[in-house]
mmCIF file of C-alpha atoms in Angstrom:
data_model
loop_
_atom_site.group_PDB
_atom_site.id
_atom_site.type_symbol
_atom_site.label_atom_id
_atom_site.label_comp_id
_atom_site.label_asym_id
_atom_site.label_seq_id
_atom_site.Cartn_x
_atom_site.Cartn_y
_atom_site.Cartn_z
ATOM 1 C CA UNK A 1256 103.655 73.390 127.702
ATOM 2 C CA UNK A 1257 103.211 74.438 131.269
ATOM 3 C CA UNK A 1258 102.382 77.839 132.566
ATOM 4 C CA UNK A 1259 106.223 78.177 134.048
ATOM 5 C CA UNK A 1260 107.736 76.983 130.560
ATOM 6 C CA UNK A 1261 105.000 78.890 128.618
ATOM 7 C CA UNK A 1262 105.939 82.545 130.542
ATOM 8 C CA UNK A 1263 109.252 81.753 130.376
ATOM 9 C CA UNK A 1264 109.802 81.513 125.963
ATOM 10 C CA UNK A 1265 107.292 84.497 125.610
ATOM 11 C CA UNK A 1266 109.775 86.568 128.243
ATOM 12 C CA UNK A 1267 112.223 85.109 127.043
ATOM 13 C CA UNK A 1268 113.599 84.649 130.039
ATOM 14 C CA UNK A 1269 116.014 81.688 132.189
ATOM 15 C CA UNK A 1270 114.401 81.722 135.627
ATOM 16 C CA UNK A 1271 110.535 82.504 136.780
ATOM 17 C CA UNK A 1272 111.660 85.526 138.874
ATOM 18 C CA UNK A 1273 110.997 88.969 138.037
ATOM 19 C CA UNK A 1274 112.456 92.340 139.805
ATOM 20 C CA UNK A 1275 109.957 94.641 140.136
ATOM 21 C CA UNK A 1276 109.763 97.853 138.503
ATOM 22 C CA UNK A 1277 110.007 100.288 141.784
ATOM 23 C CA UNK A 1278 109.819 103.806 140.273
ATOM 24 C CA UNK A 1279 112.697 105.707 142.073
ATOM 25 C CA UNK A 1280 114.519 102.782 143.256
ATOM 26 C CA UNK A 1281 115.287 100.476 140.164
ATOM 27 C CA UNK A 1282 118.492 102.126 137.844
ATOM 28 C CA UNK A 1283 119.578 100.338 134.503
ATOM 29 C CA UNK A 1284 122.595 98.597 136.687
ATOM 30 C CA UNK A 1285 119.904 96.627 139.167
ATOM 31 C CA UNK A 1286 117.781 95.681 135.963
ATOM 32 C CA UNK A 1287 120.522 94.372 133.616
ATOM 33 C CA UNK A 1288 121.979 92.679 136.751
ATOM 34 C CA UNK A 1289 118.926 90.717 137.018
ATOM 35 C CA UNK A 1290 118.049 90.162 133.449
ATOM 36 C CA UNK A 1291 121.517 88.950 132.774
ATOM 37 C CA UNK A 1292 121.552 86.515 135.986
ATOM 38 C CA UNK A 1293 118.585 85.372 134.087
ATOM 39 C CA UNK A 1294 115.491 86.871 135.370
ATOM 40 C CA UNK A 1295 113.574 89.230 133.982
ATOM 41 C CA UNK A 1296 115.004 93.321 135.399
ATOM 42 C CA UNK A 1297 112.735 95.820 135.520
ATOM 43 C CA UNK A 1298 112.487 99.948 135.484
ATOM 44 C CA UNK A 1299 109.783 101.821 137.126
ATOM 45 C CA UNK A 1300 109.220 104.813 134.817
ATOM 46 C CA UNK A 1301 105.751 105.908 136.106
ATOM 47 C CA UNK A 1302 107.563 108.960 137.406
ATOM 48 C CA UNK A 1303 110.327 110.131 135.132
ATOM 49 C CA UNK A 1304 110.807 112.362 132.300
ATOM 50 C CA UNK A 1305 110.874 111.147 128.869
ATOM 51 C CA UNK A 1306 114.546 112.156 128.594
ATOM 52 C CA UNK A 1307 115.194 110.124 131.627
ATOM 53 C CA UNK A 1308 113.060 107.065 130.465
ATOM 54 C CA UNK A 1309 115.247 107.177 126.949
ATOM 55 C CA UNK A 1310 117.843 107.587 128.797
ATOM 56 C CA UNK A 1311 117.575 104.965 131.651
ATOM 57 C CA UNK A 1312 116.264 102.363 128.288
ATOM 58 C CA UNK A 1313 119.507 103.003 126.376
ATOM 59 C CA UNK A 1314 121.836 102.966 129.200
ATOM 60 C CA UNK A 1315 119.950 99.105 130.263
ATOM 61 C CA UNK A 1316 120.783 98.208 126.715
ATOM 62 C CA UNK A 1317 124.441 98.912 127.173
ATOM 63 C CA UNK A 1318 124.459 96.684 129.677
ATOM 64 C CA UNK A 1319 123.073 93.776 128.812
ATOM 65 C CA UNK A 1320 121.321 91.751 125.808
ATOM 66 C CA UNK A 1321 119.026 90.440 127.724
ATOM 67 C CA UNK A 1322 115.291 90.896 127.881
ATOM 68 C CA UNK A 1323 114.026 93.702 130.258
ATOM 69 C CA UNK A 1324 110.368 95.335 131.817
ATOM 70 C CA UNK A 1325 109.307 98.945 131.815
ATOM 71 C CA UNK A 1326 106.785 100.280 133.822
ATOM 72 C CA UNK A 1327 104.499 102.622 133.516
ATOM 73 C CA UNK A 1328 101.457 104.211 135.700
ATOM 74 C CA UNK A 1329 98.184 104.326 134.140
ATOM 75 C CA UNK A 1330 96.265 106.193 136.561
ATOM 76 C CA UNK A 1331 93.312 108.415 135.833
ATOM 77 C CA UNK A 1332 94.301 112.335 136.270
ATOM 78 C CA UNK A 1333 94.261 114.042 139.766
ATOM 79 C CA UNK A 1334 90.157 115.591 140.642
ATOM 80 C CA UNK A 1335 91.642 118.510 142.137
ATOM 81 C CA UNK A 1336 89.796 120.136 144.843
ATOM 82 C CA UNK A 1337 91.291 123.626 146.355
ATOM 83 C CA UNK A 1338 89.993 123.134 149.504
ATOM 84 C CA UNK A 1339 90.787 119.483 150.539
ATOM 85 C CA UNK A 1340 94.607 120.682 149.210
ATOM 86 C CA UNK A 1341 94.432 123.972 151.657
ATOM 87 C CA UNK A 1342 93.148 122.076 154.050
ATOM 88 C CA UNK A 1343 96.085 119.390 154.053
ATOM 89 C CA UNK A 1344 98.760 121.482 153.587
ATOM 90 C CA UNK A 1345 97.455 123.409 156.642
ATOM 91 C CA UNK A 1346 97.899 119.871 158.614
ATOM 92 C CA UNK A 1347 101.102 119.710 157.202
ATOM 93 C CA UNK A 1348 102.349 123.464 158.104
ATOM 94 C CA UNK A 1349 103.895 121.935 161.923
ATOM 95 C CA UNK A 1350 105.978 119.925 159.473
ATOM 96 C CA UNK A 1351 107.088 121.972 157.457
ATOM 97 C CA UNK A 1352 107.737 124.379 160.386
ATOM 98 C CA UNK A 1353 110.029 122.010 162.055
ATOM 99 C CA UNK A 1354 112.079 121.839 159.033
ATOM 100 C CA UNK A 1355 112.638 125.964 158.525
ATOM 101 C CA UNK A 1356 110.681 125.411 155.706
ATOM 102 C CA UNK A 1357 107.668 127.679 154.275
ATOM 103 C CA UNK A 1358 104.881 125.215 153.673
ATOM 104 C CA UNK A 1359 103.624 125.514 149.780
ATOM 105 C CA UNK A 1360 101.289 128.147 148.397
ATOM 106 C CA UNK A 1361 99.993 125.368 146.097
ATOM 107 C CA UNK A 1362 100.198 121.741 145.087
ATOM 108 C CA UNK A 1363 101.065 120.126 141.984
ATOM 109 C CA UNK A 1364 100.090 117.457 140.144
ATOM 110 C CA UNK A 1365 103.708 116.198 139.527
ATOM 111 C CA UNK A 1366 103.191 113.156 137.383
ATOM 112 C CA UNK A 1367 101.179 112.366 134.271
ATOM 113 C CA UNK A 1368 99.128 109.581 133.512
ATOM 114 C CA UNK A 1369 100.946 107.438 130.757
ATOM 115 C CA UNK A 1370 97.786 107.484 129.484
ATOM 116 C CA UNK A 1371 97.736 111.024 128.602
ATOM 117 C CA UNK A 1372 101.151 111.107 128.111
ATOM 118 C CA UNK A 1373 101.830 110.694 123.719
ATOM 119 C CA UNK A 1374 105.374 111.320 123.588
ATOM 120 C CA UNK A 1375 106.274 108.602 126.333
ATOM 121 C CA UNK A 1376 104.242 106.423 124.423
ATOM 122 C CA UNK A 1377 105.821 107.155 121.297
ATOM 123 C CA UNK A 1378 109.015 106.420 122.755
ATOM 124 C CA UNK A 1379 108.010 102.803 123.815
ATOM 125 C CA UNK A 1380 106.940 102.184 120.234
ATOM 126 C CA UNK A 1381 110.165 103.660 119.194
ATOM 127 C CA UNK A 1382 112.357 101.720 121.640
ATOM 128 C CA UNK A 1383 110.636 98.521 121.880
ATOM 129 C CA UNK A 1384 111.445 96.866 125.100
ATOM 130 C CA UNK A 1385 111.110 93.297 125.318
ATOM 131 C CA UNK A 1386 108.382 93.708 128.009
ATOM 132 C CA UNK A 1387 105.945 97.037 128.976
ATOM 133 C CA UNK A 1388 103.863 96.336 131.993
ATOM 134 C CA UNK A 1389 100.908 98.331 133.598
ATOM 135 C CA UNK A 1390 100.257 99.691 137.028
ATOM 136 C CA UNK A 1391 97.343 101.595 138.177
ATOM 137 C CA UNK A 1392 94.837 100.508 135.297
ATOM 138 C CA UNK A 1393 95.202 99.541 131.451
ATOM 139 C CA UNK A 1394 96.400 102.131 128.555
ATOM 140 C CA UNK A 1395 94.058 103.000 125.613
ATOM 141 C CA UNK A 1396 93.112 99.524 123.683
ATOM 142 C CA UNK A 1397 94.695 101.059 120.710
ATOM 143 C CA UNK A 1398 97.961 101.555 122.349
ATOM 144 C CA UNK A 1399 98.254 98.423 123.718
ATOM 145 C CA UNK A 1400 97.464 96.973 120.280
ATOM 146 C CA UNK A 1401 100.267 98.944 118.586
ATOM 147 C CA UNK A 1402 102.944 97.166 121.310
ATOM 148 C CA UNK A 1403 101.592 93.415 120.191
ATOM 149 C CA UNK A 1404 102.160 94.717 116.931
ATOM 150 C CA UNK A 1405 105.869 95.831 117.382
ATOM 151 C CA UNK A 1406 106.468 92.211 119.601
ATOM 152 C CA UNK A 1407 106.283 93.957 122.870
ATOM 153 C CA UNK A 1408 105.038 91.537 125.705
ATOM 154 C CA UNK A 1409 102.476 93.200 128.416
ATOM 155 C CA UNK A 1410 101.588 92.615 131.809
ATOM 156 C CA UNK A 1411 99.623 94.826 134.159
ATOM 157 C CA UNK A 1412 98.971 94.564 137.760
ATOM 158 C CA UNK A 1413 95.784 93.310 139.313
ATOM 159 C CA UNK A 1414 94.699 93.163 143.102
ATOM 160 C CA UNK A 1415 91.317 91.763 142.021
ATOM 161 C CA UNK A 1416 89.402 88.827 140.060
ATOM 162 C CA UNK A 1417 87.534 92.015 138.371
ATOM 163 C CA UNK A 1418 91.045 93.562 137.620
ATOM 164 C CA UNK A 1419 92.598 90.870 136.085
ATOM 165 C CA UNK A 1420 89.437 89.932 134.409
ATOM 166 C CA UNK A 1421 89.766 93.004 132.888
ATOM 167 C CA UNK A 1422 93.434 92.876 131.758
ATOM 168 C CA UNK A 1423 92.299 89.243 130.314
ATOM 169 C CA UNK A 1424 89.624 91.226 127.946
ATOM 170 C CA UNK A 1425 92.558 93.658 127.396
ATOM 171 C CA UNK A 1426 94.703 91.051 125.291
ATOM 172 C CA UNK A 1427 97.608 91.412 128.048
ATOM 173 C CA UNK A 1428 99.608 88.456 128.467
ATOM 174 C CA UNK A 1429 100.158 87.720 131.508
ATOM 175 C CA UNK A 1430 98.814 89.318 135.069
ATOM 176 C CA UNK A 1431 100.757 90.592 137.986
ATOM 177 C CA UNK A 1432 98.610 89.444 141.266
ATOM 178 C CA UNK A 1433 99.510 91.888 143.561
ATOM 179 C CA UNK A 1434 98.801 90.884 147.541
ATOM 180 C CA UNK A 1435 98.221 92.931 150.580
ATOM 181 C CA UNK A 1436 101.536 92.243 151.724
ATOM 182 C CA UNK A 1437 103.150 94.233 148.459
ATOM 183 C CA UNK A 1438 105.341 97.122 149.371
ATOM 184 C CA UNK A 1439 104.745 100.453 147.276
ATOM 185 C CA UNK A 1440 101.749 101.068 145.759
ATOM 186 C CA UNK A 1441 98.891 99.198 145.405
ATOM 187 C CA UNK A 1442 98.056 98.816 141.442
ATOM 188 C CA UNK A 1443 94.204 99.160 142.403
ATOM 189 C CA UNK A 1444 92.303 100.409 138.789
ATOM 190 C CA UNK A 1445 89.925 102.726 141.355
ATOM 191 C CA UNK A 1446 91.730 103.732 144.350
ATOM 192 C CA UNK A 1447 88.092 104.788 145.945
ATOM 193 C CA UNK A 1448 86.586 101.076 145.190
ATOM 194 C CA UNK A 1449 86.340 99.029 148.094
ATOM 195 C CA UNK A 1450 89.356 96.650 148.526
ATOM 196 C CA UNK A 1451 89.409 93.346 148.964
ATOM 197 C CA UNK A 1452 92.706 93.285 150.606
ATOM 198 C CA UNK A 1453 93.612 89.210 149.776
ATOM 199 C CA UNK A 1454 96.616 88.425 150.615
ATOM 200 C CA UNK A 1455 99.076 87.419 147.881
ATOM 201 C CA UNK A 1456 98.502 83.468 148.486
ATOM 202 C CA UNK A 1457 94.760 84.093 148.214
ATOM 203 C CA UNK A 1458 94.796 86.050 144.907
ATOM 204 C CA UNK A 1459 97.374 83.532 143.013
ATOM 205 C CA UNK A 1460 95.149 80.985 143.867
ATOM 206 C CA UNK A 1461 92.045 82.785 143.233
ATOM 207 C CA UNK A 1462 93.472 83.875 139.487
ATOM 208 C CA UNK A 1463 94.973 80.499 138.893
ATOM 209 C CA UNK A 1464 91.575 79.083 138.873
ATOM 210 C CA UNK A 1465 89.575 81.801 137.294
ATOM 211 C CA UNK A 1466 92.025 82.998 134.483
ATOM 212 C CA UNK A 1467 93.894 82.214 131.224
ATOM 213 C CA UNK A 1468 96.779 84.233 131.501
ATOM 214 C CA UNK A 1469 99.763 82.862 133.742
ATOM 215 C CA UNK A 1470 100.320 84.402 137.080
ATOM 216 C CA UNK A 1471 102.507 86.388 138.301
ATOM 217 C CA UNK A 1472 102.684 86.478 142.453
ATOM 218 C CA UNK A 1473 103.543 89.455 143.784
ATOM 219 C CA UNK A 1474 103.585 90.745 147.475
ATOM 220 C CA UNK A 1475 105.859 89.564 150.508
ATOM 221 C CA UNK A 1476 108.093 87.257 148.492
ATOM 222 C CA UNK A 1477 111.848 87.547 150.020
ATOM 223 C CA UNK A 1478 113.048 83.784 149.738
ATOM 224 C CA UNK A 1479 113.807 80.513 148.130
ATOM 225 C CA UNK A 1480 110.724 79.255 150.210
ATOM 226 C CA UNK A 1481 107.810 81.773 149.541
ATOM 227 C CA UNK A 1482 109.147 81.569 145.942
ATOM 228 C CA UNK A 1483 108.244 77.688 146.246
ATOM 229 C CA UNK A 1484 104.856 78.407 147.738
ATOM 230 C CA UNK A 1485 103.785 80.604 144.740
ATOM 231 C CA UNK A 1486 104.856 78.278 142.269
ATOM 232 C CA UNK A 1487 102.994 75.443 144.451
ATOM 233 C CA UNK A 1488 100.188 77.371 143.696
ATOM 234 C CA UNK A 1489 100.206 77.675 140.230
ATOM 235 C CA UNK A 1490 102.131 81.190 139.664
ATOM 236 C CA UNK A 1491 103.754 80.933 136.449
ATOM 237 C CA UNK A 1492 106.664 83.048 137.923
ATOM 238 C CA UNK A 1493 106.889 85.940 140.849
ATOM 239 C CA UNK A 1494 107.838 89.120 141.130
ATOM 240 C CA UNK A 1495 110.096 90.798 144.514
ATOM 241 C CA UNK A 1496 110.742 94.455 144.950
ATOM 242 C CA UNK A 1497 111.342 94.882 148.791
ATOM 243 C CA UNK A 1498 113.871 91.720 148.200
ATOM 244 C CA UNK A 1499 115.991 93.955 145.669
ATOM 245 C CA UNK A 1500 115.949 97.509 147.698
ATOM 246 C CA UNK A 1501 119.082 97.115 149.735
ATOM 247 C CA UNK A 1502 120.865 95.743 146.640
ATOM 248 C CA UNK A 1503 123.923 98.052 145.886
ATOM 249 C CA UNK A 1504 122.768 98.639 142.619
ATOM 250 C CA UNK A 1505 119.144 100.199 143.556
ATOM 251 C CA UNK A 1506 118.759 104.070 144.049
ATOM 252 C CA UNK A 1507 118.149 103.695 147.529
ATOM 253 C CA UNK A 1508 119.861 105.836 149.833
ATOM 254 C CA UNK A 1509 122.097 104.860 152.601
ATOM 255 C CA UNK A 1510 118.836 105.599 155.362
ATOM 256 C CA UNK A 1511 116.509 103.565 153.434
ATOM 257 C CA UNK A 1512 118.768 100.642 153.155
ATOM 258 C CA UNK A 1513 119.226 100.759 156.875
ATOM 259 C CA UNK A 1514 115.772 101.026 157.601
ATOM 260 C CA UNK A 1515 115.113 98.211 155.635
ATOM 261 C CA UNK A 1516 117.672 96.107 156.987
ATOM 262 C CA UNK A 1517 116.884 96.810 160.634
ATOM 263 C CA UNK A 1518 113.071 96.779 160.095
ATOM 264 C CA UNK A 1519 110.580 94.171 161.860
ATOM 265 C CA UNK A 1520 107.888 92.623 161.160
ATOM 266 C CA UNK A 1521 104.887 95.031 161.985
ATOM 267 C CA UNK A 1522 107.015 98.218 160.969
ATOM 268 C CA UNK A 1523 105.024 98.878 157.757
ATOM 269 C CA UNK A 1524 101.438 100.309 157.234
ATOM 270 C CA UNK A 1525 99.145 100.598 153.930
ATOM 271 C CA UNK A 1526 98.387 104.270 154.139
ATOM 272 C CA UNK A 1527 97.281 106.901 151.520
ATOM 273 C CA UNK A 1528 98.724 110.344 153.143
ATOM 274 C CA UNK A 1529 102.418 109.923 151.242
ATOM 275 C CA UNK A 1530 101.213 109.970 147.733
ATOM 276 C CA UNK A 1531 97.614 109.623 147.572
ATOM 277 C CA UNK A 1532 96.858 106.188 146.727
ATOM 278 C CA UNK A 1533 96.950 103.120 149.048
ATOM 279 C CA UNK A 1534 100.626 102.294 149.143
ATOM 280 C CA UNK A 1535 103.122 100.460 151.608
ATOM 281 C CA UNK A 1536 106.072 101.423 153.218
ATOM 282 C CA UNK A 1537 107.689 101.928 156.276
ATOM 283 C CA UNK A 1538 106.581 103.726 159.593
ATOM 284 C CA UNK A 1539 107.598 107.459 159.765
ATOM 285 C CA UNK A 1540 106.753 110.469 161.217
ATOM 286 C CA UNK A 1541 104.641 111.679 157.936
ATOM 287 C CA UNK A 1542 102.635 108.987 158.283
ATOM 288 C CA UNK A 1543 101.549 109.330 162.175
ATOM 289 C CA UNK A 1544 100.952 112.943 161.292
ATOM 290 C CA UNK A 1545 98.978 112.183 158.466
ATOM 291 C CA UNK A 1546 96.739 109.955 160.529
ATOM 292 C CA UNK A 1547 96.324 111.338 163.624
ATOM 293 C CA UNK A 1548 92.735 111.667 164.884
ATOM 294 C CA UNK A 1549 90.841 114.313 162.747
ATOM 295 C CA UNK A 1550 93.263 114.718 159.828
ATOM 296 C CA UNK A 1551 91.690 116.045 157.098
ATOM 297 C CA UNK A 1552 91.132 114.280 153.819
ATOM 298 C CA UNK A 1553 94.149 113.559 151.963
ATOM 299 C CA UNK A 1554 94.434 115.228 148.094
ATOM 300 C CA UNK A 1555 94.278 112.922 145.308
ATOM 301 C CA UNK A 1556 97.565 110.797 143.654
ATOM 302 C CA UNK A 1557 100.291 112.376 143.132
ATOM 303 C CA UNK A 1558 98.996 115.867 144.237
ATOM 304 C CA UNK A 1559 99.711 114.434 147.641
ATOM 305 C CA UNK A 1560 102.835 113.061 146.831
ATOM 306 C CA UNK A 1561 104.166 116.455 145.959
ATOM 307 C CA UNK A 1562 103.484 117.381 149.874
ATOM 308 C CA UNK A 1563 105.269 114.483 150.656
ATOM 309 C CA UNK A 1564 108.058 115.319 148.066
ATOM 310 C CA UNK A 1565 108.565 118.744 149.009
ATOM 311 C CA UNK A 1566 108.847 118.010 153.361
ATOM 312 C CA UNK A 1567 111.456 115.124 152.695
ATOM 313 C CA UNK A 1568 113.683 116.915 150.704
ATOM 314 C CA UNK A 1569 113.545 119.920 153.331
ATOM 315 C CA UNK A 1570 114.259 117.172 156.031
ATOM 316 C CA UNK A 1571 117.056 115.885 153.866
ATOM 317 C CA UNK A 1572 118.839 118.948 153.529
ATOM 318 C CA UNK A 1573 119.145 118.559 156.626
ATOM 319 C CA UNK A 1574 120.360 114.672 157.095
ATOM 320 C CA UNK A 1575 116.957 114.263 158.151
ATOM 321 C CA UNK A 1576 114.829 110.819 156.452
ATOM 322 C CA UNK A 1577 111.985 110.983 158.887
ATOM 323 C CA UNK A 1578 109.383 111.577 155.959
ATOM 324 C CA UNK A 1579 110.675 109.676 153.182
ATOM 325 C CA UNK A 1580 108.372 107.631 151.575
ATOM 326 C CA UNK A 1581 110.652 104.257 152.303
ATOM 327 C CA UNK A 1582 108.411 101.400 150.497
ATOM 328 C CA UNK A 1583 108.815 98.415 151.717
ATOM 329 C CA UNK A 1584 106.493 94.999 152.189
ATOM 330 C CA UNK A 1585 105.429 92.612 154.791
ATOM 331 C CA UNK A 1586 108.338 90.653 154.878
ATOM 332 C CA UNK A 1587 110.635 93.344 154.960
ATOM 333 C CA UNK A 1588 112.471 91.930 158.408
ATOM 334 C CA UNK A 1589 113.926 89.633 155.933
ATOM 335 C CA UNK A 1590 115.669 92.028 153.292
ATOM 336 C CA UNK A 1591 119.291 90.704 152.843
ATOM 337 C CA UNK A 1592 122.735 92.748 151.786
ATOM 338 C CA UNK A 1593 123.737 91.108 148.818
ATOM 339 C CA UNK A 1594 124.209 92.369 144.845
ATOM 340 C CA UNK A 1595 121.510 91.666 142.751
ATOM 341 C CA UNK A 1596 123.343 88.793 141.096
ATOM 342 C CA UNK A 1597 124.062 86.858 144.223
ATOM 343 C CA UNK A 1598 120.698 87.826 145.474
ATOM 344 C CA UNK A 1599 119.315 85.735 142.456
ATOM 345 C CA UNK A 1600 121.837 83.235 142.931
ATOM 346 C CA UNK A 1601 120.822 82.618 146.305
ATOM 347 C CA UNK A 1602 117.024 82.727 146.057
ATOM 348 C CA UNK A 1603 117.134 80.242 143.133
ATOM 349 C CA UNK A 1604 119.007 78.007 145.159
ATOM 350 C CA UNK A 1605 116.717 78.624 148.060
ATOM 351 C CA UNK A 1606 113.727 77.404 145.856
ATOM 352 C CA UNK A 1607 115.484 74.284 144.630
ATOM 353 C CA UNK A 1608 115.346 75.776 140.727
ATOM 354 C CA UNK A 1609 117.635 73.974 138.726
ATOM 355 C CA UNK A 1610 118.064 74.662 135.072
ATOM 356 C CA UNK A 1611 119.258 72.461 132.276
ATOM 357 C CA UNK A 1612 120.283 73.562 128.668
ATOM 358 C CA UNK A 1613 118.324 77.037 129.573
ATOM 359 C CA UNK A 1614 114.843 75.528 129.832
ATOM 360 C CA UNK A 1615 113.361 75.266 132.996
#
């Protein structure tokens, strides 16, 4: 059986194509448009409640039968520092100040680790998606045991041979090679290591080679023809977020879906001063500010992002959306309007994917 074929019965899936999970952005009615158009829809719970993950898995299942991914973050806890967090929220303070806004006393560390989270993982074990996949590093071995157990597939994200050679030794099934080119956030185990930075074409072939576990490309995929490319290579399937953002069914607001689809290429920047962590969206204001000449070091992930939080929805208030944290990728000049369904429609088609009886 081939890789493609091979990913394809364990997802359980139509089509190699795979929304990514976008935490903020991706809503039960973008993921069970994709899973039923026969790809594999995804949530991105990294940042949500438990409530709202239950609630955001049981409202998917209304929707469709079909198989679905969640995602969760796996990062290692904030090293907070009082002084590097003065000290940016002091570079912040002409912000905040432009806004009418009183910059914070204090930061917050507004998101915990799955890792360290038990009740979130409790709920996975109780719910049982089809598919649970990893960003940021690799959950307790014990955990991830416990999902094989209840017939959960996992992925996790790797930017790296060393990453994915890790999530090999993990048991996961499949990796996620994430490029350069990858809007959001980079799912880089150690944020502080130095990064390789290969591009997405460069890592697929790179794990191809050197791993087991099928493929998954990820990073600047928006058509039939980079979809083509990847599988050229040997991806087993790939994975588009930026492609899905301006679908009607993401969260995105009006002002990011504009942005988006009036952006060019060059108008995005890997920068750490939104969240924390190496991530990639669109130019803004909050991100010139952030890295103007003698800025001070930026707090870690998500202490930062609570700055970050905090400003845009001051600026919002005020029909503002010049520090939102708009993620997009590389080829974001070439985001399209279209539902989710059609959007699938049109990249299989684009790729020259045919399917007979269900099997591709």
């Amino acid at each position: 059986m081939s890789s493609h074929s091979e990913l394809l019965h364990l997802l359980g899936i139509r089509y190699p194509l795979i929304q990514a999970p976008m935490a903020g952005v991706s809503t039960p009615e973008l993921a069970a448009a994709v899973s039923n158009a026969g790809g594999l829809g995804s949530l991105g719970l990294g940042a949500s409640s438990v409530a709202d993950a239950r609630r955001q898995m049981e409202q998917t299942r209304q929707l469709t039968d079909k198989p679905f991914n969640i995602n969760v973050f796996c990062h290692a806890p904030a090293r907070r520092d009082a002084e590097v967090e003065a000290a940016w929220l002091q570079h912040l303070q002409p912000l905040f100040d432009g806004q009418g806004e009183p910059v914070p006393a204090q930061l917050e560390e507004i998101y915990t680790s799955f890792n360290h989270n038990d009740a979130m993982q409790e709920l996975l074990l109780e719910l049982r998606p089809a598919v649970v996949s990893f960003h940021f590093g690799l959950p307790p071995a014990p955990f991830v045991e416990r999902l094989h157990r209840a017939g959960v597939i996992t992925l996790a994200s790797a930017t790296s041979l060393e990453e994915a050679c890790a999530i090999e030794a993990a048991g996961i099934h499949a990796v996620v090679a994430q490029g350069i080119e990858a809007g959001g956030h980079r799912g880089m185990f150690d944020p502080d290591a130095q990064d390789s930075q290969l591009t997405t074409t460069a890592l697929v072939s790179l794990l191809v080679n050197e791993c087991r576990l099928p493929v998954i490309a990820a990073g600047g995929i928006m058509d039939g023809a980079d979809i083509q490319a990847m599988l050229a290579l040997g991806a087993a399937a790939v994975q588009l977020g930026t492609a899905f953002v301006a679908c009607p069914e993401s969260a995105a607001n009006e002002a990011y879906r504009q942005r988006l689809l009036h952006a060019g290429a060059g108008d995005t920047r890997l920068t750490r001063t939104l969240s924390g962590r190496p991530a990639r969206g669109l130019l803004n204001r909050f991100i010139d500010h952030g890295e103007a000449a003698g800025a001070p070091v930026v707090p870690d992930y998500p202490v930062a992002y609570d700055a970050a939080k905090r400003l845009h929805g001051a600026a919002a208030r005020q029909a503002c959306h010049d520090f939102a944290a708009h993620w997009a990728g590389t080829g974001v000049q070439r985001a399209r309007l279209l539902p989710a369904a059609g959007l699938v429609s049109r990249l299989l088609k684009e790729a020259g994917i045919q399917v007979a009886d269900g099997v591709y």
